[in-house]
């Protein structure tokens, strides 16, 4: 009985390895932006947010820094040169996020910026300066998405790519099994249990 169980398990392992090898060989892993767009547009409603998202930039630096006024001026500026200068100084900051085009979870932001409001309607903020005993925070909130709004495509794109690949994998498995069954019936090489 044990030998039979071991042999069945061995067969199942071989079949599974064979499936994996076929999938790795045949699966189209290229997900184009068009694929992502189509999937996002046809499934938008499933991407309602269960948390707030923000596009934010901030810096936190020591109070002892000599060029504090210049940092404020650079931070408030929208000019590319000024933003690049600020980016060049990033090693002087205790923490920072200078890319306000990426959506991030507001909960994650609150861990870095605990003075921001919680539970209130978030709003766009062009400039906010806050000090604590050690340093100075400069904050700008570019955009806000509240709970139950549709998530932006850029935020859910990695998930969409995984879902597309998973669906392709399932479709390929079904196709492989159909092909094997068709071949077995044609060759009369199957057993009925």
Short mmCIF file of N, CA and C in Angstrom, two decimals:
data_model
loop_
_atom_site.label_atom_id
_atom_site.label_comp_id
_atom_site.label_asym_id
_atom_site.label_seq_id
_atom_site.Cartn_x
_atom_site.Cartn_y
_atom_site.Cartn_z
N UNK A 1 0.83 -1.21 0.00
CA UNK A 1 0.00 0.00 0.00
C UNK A 1 0.87 1.26 0.00
N UNK A 2 1.93 1.26 0.80
CA UNK A 2 2.83 2.41 0.85
C UNK A 2 3.55 2.58 -0.48
N UNK A 3 3.99 1.46 -1.06
CA UNK A 3 4.66 1.54 -2.36
C UNK A 3 3.74 2.14 -3.42
N UNK A 4 2.47 1.78 -3.37
CA UNK A 4 1.50 2.33 -4.32
C UNK A 4 1.32 3.84 -4.11
N UNK A 5 1.23 4.26 -2.85
CA UNK A 5 1.11 5.70 -2.55
C UNK A 5 2.34 6.46 -3.02
N UNK A 6 3.52 5.88 -2.78
CA UNK A 6 4.76 6.53 -3.22
C UNK A 6 4.80 6.64 -4.73
N UNK A 7 4.40 5.59 -5.41
CA UNK A 7 4.39 5.61 -6.88
C UNK A 7 3.40 6.64 -7.41
N UNK A 8 2.21 6.74 -6.81
CA UNK A 8 1.23 7.75 -7.23
C UNK A 8 1.77 9.16 -7.01
N UNK A 9 2.41 9.37 -5.86
CA UNK A 9 2.99 10.69 -5.56
C UNK A 9 4.10 11.02 -6.55
N UNK A 10 4.92 10.00 -6.88
CA UNK A 10 6.00 10.19 -7.85
C UNK A 10 5.43 10.60 -9.21
N UNK A 11 4.35 9.92 -9.65
CA UNK A 11 3.71 10.27 -10.92
C UNK A 11 3.17 11.70 -10.91
N UNK A 12 2.53 12.06 -9.82
CA UNK A 12 1.99 13.43 -9.70
C UNK A 12 3.10 14.48 -9.76
N UNK A 13 4.23 14.19 -9.11
CA UNK A 13 5.37 15.12 -9.17
C UNK A 13 5.89 15.26 -10.59
N UNK A 14 6.00 14.16 -11.29
CA UNK A 14 6.48 14.19 -12.68
C UNK A 14 5.51 14.99 -13.55
N UNK A 15 4.22 14.73 -13.39
CA UNK A 15 3.21 15.47 -14.16
C UNK A 15 3.30 16.96 -13.87
N UNK A 16 3.43 17.31 -12.61
CA UNK A 16 3.52 18.72 -12.22
C UNK A 16 4.77 19.38 -12.81
N UNK A 17 5.90 18.69 -12.76
CA UNK A 17 7.14 19.22 -13.34
C UNK A 17 6.99 19.40 -14.85
N UNK A 18 6.33 18.46 -15.49
CA UNK A 18 6.10 18.54 -16.92
C UNK A 18 5.23 19.76 -17.25
N UNK A 19 4.15 19.94 -16.46
CA UNK A 19 3.28 21.12 -16.65
C UNK A 19 4.09 22.41 -16.51
N UNK A 20 4.89 22.48 -15.45
CA UNK A 20 5.72 23.68 -15.21
C UNK A 20 6.64 23.95 -16.38
N UNK A 21 7.30 22.90 -16.87
CA UNK A 21 8.22 23.06 -18.00
C UNK A 21 7.47 23.55 -19.25
N UNK A 22 6.29 22.97 -19.51
CA UNK A 22 5.50 23.41 -20.66
C UNK A 22 5.07 24.86 -20.51
N UNK A 23 4.61 25.21 -19.33
CA UNK A 23 4.17 26.59 -19.09
C UNK A 23 5.33 27.55 -19.28
N UNK A 24 6.49 27.22 -18.70
CA UNK A 24 7.66 28.09 -18.84
C UNK A 24 8.07 28.26 -20.30
N UNK A 25 7.87 27.19 -21.08
CA UNK A 25 8.25 27.24 -22.49
C UNK A 25 7.22 27.99 -23.34
N UNK A 26 5.95 27.77 -23.05
CA UNK A 26 4.89 28.27 -23.94
C UNK A 26 4.22 29.58 -23.50
N UNK A 27 4.35 29.92 -22.22
CA UNK A 27 3.62 31.09 -21.70
C UNK A 27 4.20 32.40 -22.24
N UNK A 28 3.33 33.22 -22.76
CA UNK A 28 3.71 34.56 -23.22
C UNK A 28 3.74 35.47 -22.00
N UNK A 29 4.94 35.86 -21.56
CA UNK A 29 5.09 36.66 -20.35
C UNK A 29 5.17 38.16 -20.63
N UNK A 30 5.05 38.54 -21.88
CA UNK A 30 5.11 39.96 -22.22
C UNK A 30 3.71 40.55 -22.05
N UNK A 31 3.61 41.50 -21.12
CA UNK A 31 2.34 42.19 -20.90
C UNK A 31 2.54 43.63 -21.38
N UNK A 32 1.86 43.98 -22.45
CA UNK A 32 2.02 45.31 -23.02
C UNK A 32 1.17 46.33 -22.27
N UNK A 33 1.47 47.59 -22.50
CA UNK A 33 0.68 48.65 -21.88
C UNK A 33 -0.75 48.61 -22.41
N UNK A 34 -0.93 48.16 -23.65
CA UNK A 34 -2.27 48.01 -24.21
C UNK A 34 -3.06 46.93 -23.46
N UNK A 35 -2.38 45.81 -23.13
CA UNK A 35 -3.02 44.76 -22.34
C UNK A 35 -3.48 45.31 -20.99
N UNK A 36 -2.60 46.06 -20.35
CA UNK A 36 -2.90 46.64 -19.04
C UNK A 36 -4.07 47.61 -19.16
N UNK A 37 -4.04 48.48 -20.18
CA UNK A 37 -5.12 49.45 -20.38
C UNK A 37 -6.46 48.76 -20.58
N UNK A 38 -6.48 47.75 -21.43
CA UNK A 38 -7.74 47.04 -21.69
C UNK A 38 -8.27 46.39 -20.41
N UNK A 39 -7.40 45.72 -19.68
CA UNK A 39 -7.83 45.06 -18.45
C UNK A 39 -8.33 46.08 -17.43
N UNK A 40 -7.60 47.18 -17.29
CA UNK A 40 -7.98 48.22 -16.33
C UNK A 40 -9.34 48.83 -16.69
N UNK A 41 -9.53 49.15 -17.97
CA UNK A 41 -10.78 49.78 -18.40
C UNK A 41 -11.97 48.84 -18.22
N UNK A 42 -11.79 47.56 -18.47
CA UNK A 42 -12.92 46.64 -18.36
C UNK A 42 -13.17 46.17 -16.92
N UNK A 43 -12.23 46.44 -16.01
CA UNK A 43 -12.39 45.99 -14.62
C UNK A 43 -12.21 47.13 -13.62
N UNK A 44 -12.40 48.34 -14.05
CA UNK A 44 -12.17 49.51 -13.20
C UNK A 44 -12.89 49.43 -11.85
N UNK A 45 -14.10 48.93 -11.87
CA UNK A 45 -14.92 48.93 -10.66
C UNK A 45 -14.36 48.07 -9.54
N UNK A 46 -13.52 47.09 -9.87
CA UNK A 46 -12.96 46.25 -8.80
C UNK A 46 -11.78 46.92 -8.12
N UNK A 47 -11.37 48.07 -8.62
CA UNK A 47 -10.21 48.76 -8.06
C UNK A 47 -10.60 49.97 -7.21
N UNK A 48 -11.66 49.83 -6.45
CA UNK A 48 -12.03 50.89 -5.51
C UNK A 48 -11.06 50.84 -4.33
N UNK A 49 -10.62 51.99 -3.93
CA UNK A 49 -9.61 52.07 -2.87
C UNK A 49 -10.19 51.75 -1.50
N UNK A 50 -9.43 51.04 -0.71
CA UNK A 50 -9.83 50.80 0.68
C UNK A 50 -8.94 51.59 1.64
N UNK A 51 -8.20 52.54 1.08
CA UNK A 51 -7.36 53.44 1.85
C UNK A 51 -7.12 54.71 1.04
N UNK A 52 -6.67 55.76 1.72
CA UNK A 52 -6.37 57.00 1.01
C UNK A 52 -5.01 56.89 0.34
N UNK A 53 -4.91 57.49 -0.85
CA UNK A 53 -3.63 57.58 -1.56
C UNK A 53 -3.29 59.05 -1.76
N UNK A 54 -2.01 59.35 -1.75
CA UNK A 54 -1.57 60.72 -1.98
C UNK A 54 -0.36 60.73 -2.91
N UNK A 55 -0.24 61.82 -3.61
CA UNK A 55 0.99 62.14 -4.32
C UNK A 55 1.62 63.26 -3.50
N UNK A 56 2.75 62.97 -2.90
CA UNK A 56 3.31 63.88 -1.91
C UNK A 56 4.82 63.99 -2.08
N UNK A 57 5.33 65.16 -1.75
CA UNK A 57 6.78 65.29 -1.63
C UNK A 57 7.06 65.98 -0.30
N UNK A 58 8.13 65.57 0.31
CA UNK A 58 8.49 66.15 1.60
C UNK A 58 9.99 65.99 1.84
N UNK A 59 10.49 66.82 2.71
CA UNK A 59 11.85 66.65 3.22
C UNK A 59 11.81 66.91 4.73
N UNK A 60 12.70 66.27 5.42
CA UNK A 60 12.87 66.47 6.86
C UNK A 60 14.36 66.61 7.10
N UNK A 61 14.76 67.74 7.64
CA UNK A 61 16.18 68.01 7.86
C UNK A 61 16.40 68.57 9.26
N UNK A 62 17.65 68.48 9.73
CA UNK A 62 18.02 68.98 11.06
C UNK A 62 17.87 70.49 11.13
N UNK A 63 17.47 70.98 12.30
CA UNK A 63 17.35 72.42 12.51
C UNK A 63 18.69 73.12 12.39
N UNK A 64 19.76 72.40 12.65
CA UNK A 64 21.09 73.00 12.67
C UNK A 64 21.64 73.28 11.27
N UNK A 65 20.96 72.83 10.25
CA UNK A 65 21.45 73.03 8.88
C UNK A 65 21.48 74.53 8.57
N UNK A 66 22.55 74.98 7.97
CA UNK A 66 22.76 76.42 7.74
C UNK A 66 21.91 76.98 6.60
N UNK A 67 21.62 76.17 5.63
CA UNK A 67 20.93 76.67 4.44
C UNK A 67 19.43 76.40 4.46
N UNK A 68 18.81 76.49 5.61
CA UNK A 68 17.38 76.21 5.76
C UNK A 68 16.50 77.08 4.89
N UNK A 69 16.79 78.36 4.82
CA UNK A 69 15.96 79.27 4.00
C UNK A 69 16.07 78.93 2.52
N UNK A 70 17.26 78.56 2.09
CA UNK A 70 17.43 78.20 0.68
C UNK A 70 16.67 76.90 0.37
N UNK A 71 16.68 75.95 1.31
CA UNK A 71 15.93 74.71 1.12
C UNK A 71 14.44 75.00 0.97
N UNK A 72 13.93 75.91 1.78
CA UNK A 72 12.51 76.27 1.69
C UNK A 72 12.21 76.87 0.33
N UNK A 73 13.09 77.76 -0.12
CA UNK A 73 12.91 78.40 -1.43
C UNK A 73 12.94 77.36 -2.55
N UNK A 74 13.90 76.43 -2.50
CA UNK A 74 14.00 75.38 -3.52
C UNK A 74 12.78 74.46 -3.47
N UNK A 75 12.32 74.15 -2.25
CA UNK A 75 11.18 73.24 -2.10
C UNK A 75 9.90 73.86 -2.66
N UNK A 76 9.71 75.15 -2.46
CA UNK A 76 8.50 75.82 -2.94
C UNK A 76 8.50 75.99 -4.46
N UNK A 77 9.67 76.01 -5.05
CA UNK A 77 9.80 76.27 -6.48
C UNK A 77 9.29 75.10 -7.31
N UNK A 78 8.77 75.39 -8.47
CA UNK A 78 8.31 74.37 -9.42
C UNK A 78 9.31 74.19 -10.57
N UNK A 79 10.37 74.99 -10.56
CA UNK A 79 11.36 74.94 -11.64
C UNK A 79 12.17 73.65 -11.57
N UNK A 80 12.45 73.08 -12.73
CA UNK A 80 13.21 71.84 -12.81
C UNK A 80 14.60 71.99 -12.21
N UNK A 81 15.25 73.11 -12.49
CA UNK A 81 16.60 73.34 -11.94
C UNK A 81 16.59 73.33 -10.41
N UNK A 82 15.59 73.98 -9.82
CA UNK A 82 15.50 74.04 -8.36
C UNK A 82 15.21 72.65 -7.77
N UNK A 83 14.36 71.90 -8.43
CA UNK A 83 14.06 70.54 -7.97
C UNK A 83 15.31 69.67 -8.07
N UNK A 84 16.08 69.83 -9.13
CA UNK A 84 17.33 69.08 -9.27
C UNK A 84 18.33 69.47 -8.19
N UNK A 85 18.41 70.76 -7.86
CA UNK A 85 19.30 71.20 -6.78
C UNK A 85 18.88 70.57 -5.46
N UNK A 86 17.61 70.54 -5.21
CA UNK A 86 17.09 69.92 -3.99
C UNK A 86 17.42 68.42 -3.97
N UNK A 87 17.27 67.79 -5.10
CA UNK A 87 17.59 66.37 -5.22
C UNK A 87 19.07 66.11 -4.97
N UNK A 88 19.93 67.03 -5.40
CA UNK A 88 21.37 66.89 -5.17
C UNK A 88 21.72 66.98 -3.68
N UNK A 89 20.88 67.63 -2.90
CA UNK A 89 21.13 67.81 -1.47
C UNK A 89 20.48 66.72 -0.61
N UNK A 90 19.90 65.72 -1.24
CA UNK A 90 19.11 64.72 -0.50
C UNK A 90 19.89 63.98 0.58
N UNK A 91 21.21 63.89 0.46
CA UNK A 91 22.01 63.22 1.48
C UNK A 91 22.04 64.00 2.79
N UNK A 92 21.69 65.28 2.73
CA UNK A 92 21.66 66.11 3.94
C UNK A 92 20.35 65.95 4.71
N UNK A 93 19.36 65.28 4.12
CA UNK A 93 18.04 65.15 4.74
C UNK A 93 17.96 63.89 5.60
N UNK A 94 17.21 63.97 6.68
CA UNK A 94 16.96 62.79 7.52
C UNK A 94 16.02 61.83 6.81
N UNK A 95 15.02 62.36 6.14
CA UNK A 95 14.13 61.56 5.30
C UNK A 95 13.55 62.47 4.23
N UNK A 96 13.09 61.86 3.15
CA UNK A 96 12.58 62.66 2.03
C UNK A 96 11.82 61.79 1.05
N UNK A 97 10.98 62.43 0.27
CA UNK A 97 10.36 61.86 -0.91
C UNK A 97 10.17 63.04 -1.85
N UNK A 98 10.90 63.06 -2.93
CA UNK A 98 10.85 64.20 -3.83
C UNK A 98 10.06 63.92 -5.11
N UNK A 99 9.54 62.71 -5.24
CA UNK A 99 8.78 62.36 -6.44
C UNK A 99 7.29 62.39 -6.13
N UNK A 100 6.65 63.49 -6.44
CA UNK A 100 5.23 63.62 -6.13
C UNK A 100 4.32 63.20 -7.30
N UNK A 101 4.85 62.39 -8.19
CA UNK A 101 4.01 61.86 -9.27
C UNK A 101 3.62 60.41 -9.00
N UNK A 102 4.17 59.81 -7.94
CA UNK A 102 3.88 58.43 -7.58
C UNK A 102 2.84 58.41 -6.47
N UNK A 103 1.84 57.53 -6.61
CA UNK A 103 0.81 57.39 -5.58
C UNK A 103 1.34 56.51 -4.46
N UNK A 104 1.16 56.96 -3.22
CA UNK A 104 1.57 56.19 -2.05
C UNK A 104 0.44 56.15 -1.04
N UNK A 105 0.47 55.13 -0.20
CA UNK A 105 -0.54 54.98 0.83
C UNK A 105 -0.38 56.09 1.87
N UNK A 106 -1.50 56.68 2.25
CA UNK A 106 -1.46 57.75 3.26
C UNK A 106 -1.01 57.20 4.61
N UNK A 107 -1.34 55.93 4.90
CA UNK A 107 -0.90 55.31 6.15
C UNK A 107 0.62 55.28 6.22
N UNK A 108 1.26 54.94 5.10
CA UNK A 108 2.73 54.90 5.06
C UNK A 108 3.30 56.31 5.24
N UNK A 109 2.62 57.30 4.69
CA UNK A 109 3.07 58.68 4.84
C UNK A 109 2.98 59.11 6.30
N UNK A 110 1.91 58.72 6.98
CA UNK A 110 1.72 59.10 8.39
C UNK A 110 2.83 58.55 9.29
N UNK A 111 3.42 57.43 8.90
CA UNK A 111 4.54 56.89 9.68
C UNK A 111 5.74 57.83 9.62
N UNK A 112 5.92 58.49 8.49
CA UNK A 112 7.04 59.42 8.32
C UNK A 112 6.67 60.84 8.77
N UNK A 113 5.40 61.19 8.59
CA UNK A 113 4.93 62.55 8.90
C UNK A 113 3.73 62.47 9.85
N UNK A 114 3.99 62.17 11.13
CA UNK A 114 2.88 61.91 12.07
C UNK A 114 2.02 63.13 12.41
N UNK A 115 2.44 64.31 12.05
CA UNK A 115 1.69 65.52 12.37
C UNK A 115 0.56 65.80 11.38
N UNK A 116 0.53 65.07 10.25
CA UNK A 116 -0.53 65.29 9.26
C UNK A 116 -1.87 64.84 9.84
N UNK A 117 -2.97 65.42 9.38
CA UNK A 117 -4.29 65.08 9.94
C UNK A 117 -4.70 63.65 9.65
N UNK A 118 -5.39 63.05 10.62
CA UNK A 118 -5.90 61.68 10.46
C UNK A 118 -7.42 61.75 10.54
N UNK A 119 -8.08 61.03 9.64
CA UNK A 119 -9.54 60.94 9.69
C UNK A 119 -10.26 62.16 9.17
N UNK A 120 -9.56 63.13 8.69
CA UNK A 120 -10.21 64.32 8.11
C UNK A 120 -10.14 64.19 6.60
N UNK A 121 -10.94 64.99 5.93
CA UNK A 121 -10.84 64.99 4.47
C UNK A 121 -9.52 65.61 4.07
N UNK A 122 -8.71 64.82 3.43
CA UNK A 122 -7.40 65.31 2.98
C UNK A 122 -7.60 66.26 1.81
N UNK A 123 -6.70 67.21 1.73
CA UNK A 123 -6.77 68.18 0.65
C UNK A 123 -5.39 68.42 0.09
N UNK A 124 -5.36 68.97 -1.10
CA UNK A 124 -4.10 69.38 -1.71
C UNK A 124 -3.49 70.48 -0.85
N UNK A 125 -2.19 70.39 -0.64
CA UNK A 125 -1.47 71.40 0.14
C UNK A 125 -0.25 71.81 -0.67
N UNK A 126 -0.17 73.10 -1.03
CA UNK A 126 0.97 73.56 -1.80
C UNK A 126 2.24 73.63 -0.97
N UNK A 127 2.11 74.03 0.29
CA UNK A 127 3.30 74.10 1.15
C UNK A 127 2.89 74.07 2.61
N UNK A 128 3.58 73.24 3.36
CA UNK A 128 3.35 73.15 4.80
C UNK A 128 4.72 73.00 5.46
N UNK A 129 4.96 73.82 6.47
CA UNK A 129 6.21 73.73 7.21
C UNK A 129 5.88 73.42 8.66
N UNK A 130 6.55 72.43 9.20
CA UNK A 130 6.31 72.02 10.58
C UNK A 130 7.65 71.72 11.23
N UNK A 131 7.79 72.10 12.50
CA UNK A 131 9.04 71.84 13.22
C UNK A 131 8.77 70.95 14.41
N UNK A 132 9.75 70.12 14.73
CA UNK A 132 9.72 69.40 15.99
C UNK A 132 11.03 69.72 16.73
N UNK A 133 11.32 69.02 17.78
CA UNK A 133 12.49 69.37 18.59
C UNK A 133 13.81 69.14 17.86
N UNK A 134 13.81 68.30 16.83
CA UNK A 134 15.05 67.98 16.13
C UNK A 134 15.19 68.59 14.75
N UNK A 135 14.06 68.80 14.08
CA UNK A 135 14.20 69.24 12.70
C UNK A 135 12.99 69.94 12.14
N UNK A 136 13.05 70.13 10.83
CA UNK A 136 12.03 70.87 10.09
C UNK A 136 11.49 69.97 8.98
N UNK A 137 10.16 69.95 8.88
CA UNK A 137 9.47 69.23 7.81
C UNK A 137 8.97 70.25 6.79
N UNK A 138 9.18 69.96 5.51
CA UNK A 138 8.57 70.72 4.43
C UNK A 138 7.73 69.72 3.63
N UNK A 139 6.46 70.05 3.44
CA UNK A 139 5.53 69.09 2.83
C UNK A 139 4.71 69.78 1.75
N UNK A 140 4.49 69.07 0.65
CA UNK A 140 3.57 69.50 -0.40
C UNK A 140 2.78 68.29 -0.86
N UNK A 141 1.45 68.37 -0.76
CA UNK A 141 0.59 67.28 -1.23
C UNK A 141 0.02 67.69 -2.58
N UNK A 142 0.40 66.96 -3.61
CA UNK A 142 0.03 67.28 -4.97
C UNK A 142 -1.42 66.89 -5.27
N UNK A 143 -1.78 65.62 -4.94
CA UNK A 143 -3.14 65.13 -5.20
C UNK A 143 -3.54 64.15 -4.12
N UNK A 144 -4.85 63.98 -3.95
CA UNK A 144 -5.39 63.07 -2.94
C UNK A 144 -6.50 62.23 -3.57
N UNK A 145 -6.49 60.94 -3.26
CA UNK A 145 -7.61 60.06 -3.61
C UNK A 145 -8.13 59.44 -2.32
N UNK A 146 -9.42 59.58 -2.08
CA UNK A 146 -10.03 59.07 -0.85
C UNK A 146 -10.52 57.64 -1.02
N UNK A 147 -10.88 57.02 0.09
CA UNK A 147 -11.41 55.66 0.05
C UNK A 147 -12.64 55.61 -0.86
N UNK A 148 -12.83 54.48 -1.50
CA UNK A 148 -13.93 54.19 -2.42
C UNK A 148 -13.83 54.89 -3.77
N UNK A 149 -12.80 55.68 -3.97
CA UNK A 149 -12.56 56.21 -5.32
C UNK A 149 -11.83 55.13 -6.11
N UNK A 150 -11.86 55.24 -7.43
CA UNK A 150 -11.18 54.27 -8.29
C UNK A 150 -9.68 54.51 -8.22
N UNK A 151 -8.93 53.44 -7.99
CA UNK A 151 -7.47 53.54 -7.91
C UNK A 151 -6.90 53.93 -9.27
N UNK A 152 -5.87 54.74 -9.29
CA UNK A 152 -5.24 55.09 -10.57
C UNK A 152 -4.55 53.87 -11.18
N UNK A 153 -4.51 53.83 -12.48
CA UNK A 153 -3.92 52.69 -13.18
C UNK A 153 -2.47 52.47 -12.76
N UNK A 154 -1.72 53.54 -12.60
CA UNK A 154 -0.30 53.41 -12.24
C UNK A 154 -0.12 52.71 -10.89
N UNK A 155 -1.08 52.88 -10.00
CA UNK A 155 -0.99 52.27 -8.67
C UNK A 155 -1.28 50.77 -8.70
N UNK A 156 -2.22 50.36 -9.55
CA UNK A 156 -2.62 48.95 -9.61
C UNK A 156 -1.98 48.18 -10.77
N UNK A 157 -1.15 48.84 -11.54
CA UNK A 157 -0.54 48.20 -12.70
C UNK A 157 0.23 46.92 -12.36
N UNK A 158 1.05 46.88 -11.30
CA UNK A 158 1.74 45.62 -10.99
C UNK A 158 0.75 44.47 -10.71
N UNK A 159 -0.33 44.77 -10.03
CA UNK A 159 -1.35 43.76 -9.74
C UNK A 159 -2.03 43.30 -11.03
N UNK A 160 -2.32 44.24 -11.90
CA UNK A 160 -2.96 43.90 -13.18
C UNK A 160 -2.07 42.99 -13.99
N UNK A 161 -0.77 43.28 -14.03
CA UNK A 161 0.16 42.44 -14.79
C UNK A 161 0.16 41.01 -14.23
N UNK A 162 0.17 40.88 -12.92
CA UNK A 162 0.13 39.55 -12.30
C UNK A 162 -1.16 38.83 -12.65
N UNK A 163 -2.27 39.55 -12.64
CA UNK A 163 -3.56 38.94 -12.95
C UNK A 163 -3.63 38.49 -14.41
N UNK A 164 -3.10 39.30 -15.31
CA UNK A 164 -3.09 38.94 -16.73
C UNK A 164 -2.25 37.68 -16.93
N UNK A 165 -1.06 37.64 -16.31
CA UNK A 165 -0.19 36.46 -16.45
C UNK A 165 -0.84 35.22 -15.83
N UNK A 166 -1.51 35.40 -14.72
CA UNK A 166 -2.19 34.27 -14.08
C UNK A 166 -3.30 33.72 -14.98
N UNK A 167 -4.07 34.62 -15.58
CA UNK A 167 -5.15 34.19 -16.48
C UNK A 167 -4.56 33.47 -17.70
N UNK A 168 -3.47 34.01 -18.24
CA UNK A 168 -2.83 33.33 -19.38
C UNK A 168 -2.35 31.93 -18.99
N UNK A 169 -1.81 31.83 -17.79
CA UNK A 169 -1.32 30.53 -17.31
C UNK A 169 -2.47 29.53 -17.18
N UNK A 170 -3.59 29.98 -16.60
CA UNK A 170 -4.76 29.09 -16.48
C UNK A 170 -5.29 28.68 -17.84
N UNK A 171 -5.37 29.64 -18.76
CA UNK A 171 -5.85 29.34 -20.11
C UNK A 171 -4.92 28.34 -20.81
N UNK A 172 -3.63 28.52 -20.61
CA UNK A 172 -2.65 27.61 -21.21
C UNK A 172 -2.78 26.20 -20.62
N UNK A 173 -2.99 26.11 -19.31
CA UNK A 173 -3.18 24.80 -18.67
C UNK A 173 -4.41 24.09 -19.22
N UNK A 174 -5.50 24.82 -19.38
CA UNK A 174 -6.72 24.24 -19.95
C UNK A 174 -6.44 23.75 -21.37
N UNK A 175 -5.74 24.56 -22.14
CA UNK A 175 -5.42 24.21 -23.52
C UNK A 175 -4.53 22.96 -23.58
N UNK A 176 -3.54 22.89 -22.69
CA UNK A 176 -2.65 21.72 -22.65
C UNK A 176 -3.44 20.47 -22.30
N UNK A 177 -4.31 20.56 -21.29
CA UNK A 177 -5.09 19.40 -20.88
C UNK A 177 -6.05 18.95 -21.98
N UNK A 178 -6.65 19.91 -22.69
CA UNK A 178 -7.53 19.56 -23.82
C UNK A 178 -6.74 18.83 -24.90
N UNK A 179 -5.55 19.36 -25.19
CA UNK A 179 -4.70 18.77 -26.22
C UNK A 179 -4.29 17.36 -25.84
N UNK A 180 -3.90 17.16 -24.58
CA UNK A 180 -3.51 15.83 -24.11
C UNK A 180 -4.68 14.86 -24.17
N UNK A 181 -5.85 15.32 -23.77
CA UNK A 181 -7.04 14.47 -23.79
C UNK A 181 -7.41 14.11 -25.22
N UNK A 182 -7.35 15.08 -26.12
CA UNK A 182 -7.66 14.83 -27.53
C UNK A 182 -6.69 13.81 -28.12
N UNK A 183 -5.40 13.97 -27.82
CA UNK A 183 -4.39 13.03 -28.32
C UNK A 183 -4.61 11.63 -27.75
N UNK A 184 -4.95 11.55 -26.46
CA UNK A 184 -5.17 10.26 -25.81
C UNK A 184 -6.38 9.55 -26.41
N UNK A 185 -7.45 10.29 -26.67
CA UNK A 185 -8.65 9.70 -27.27
C UNK A 185 -8.35 9.24 -28.69
N UNK A 186 -7.63 10.06 -29.43
CA UNK A 186 -7.29 9.73 -30.82
C UNK A 186 -6.42 8.46 -30.87
N UNK A 187 -5.46 8.36 -29.95
CA UNK A 187 -4.55 7.20 -29.93
C UNK A 187 -5.11 6.03 -29.12
N UNK A 188 -6.29 6.22 -28.53
CA UNK A 188 -6.91 5.22 -27.66
C UNK A 188 -5.95 4.80 -26.56
N UNK A 189 -5.31 5.80 -25.98
CA UNK A 189 -4.30 5.57 -24.96
C UNK A 189 -4.75 6.23 -23.65
N UNK A 190 -5.82 5.71 -23.06
CA UNK A 190 -6.33 6.26 -21.82
C UNK A 190 -7.02 5.18 -21.03
N UNK A 191 -7.20 5.44 -19.74
CA UNK A 191 -7.87 4.49 -18.88
C UNK A 191 -9.10 5.15 -18.30
N UNK A 192 -10.17 4.42 -18.13
CA UNK A 192 -11.39 4.92 -17.52
C UNK A 192 -11.45 4.39 -16.09
N UNK A 193 -11.65 5.27 -15.11
CA UNK A 193 -11.73 4.86 -13.71
C UNK A 193 -13.16 4.92 -13.24
#
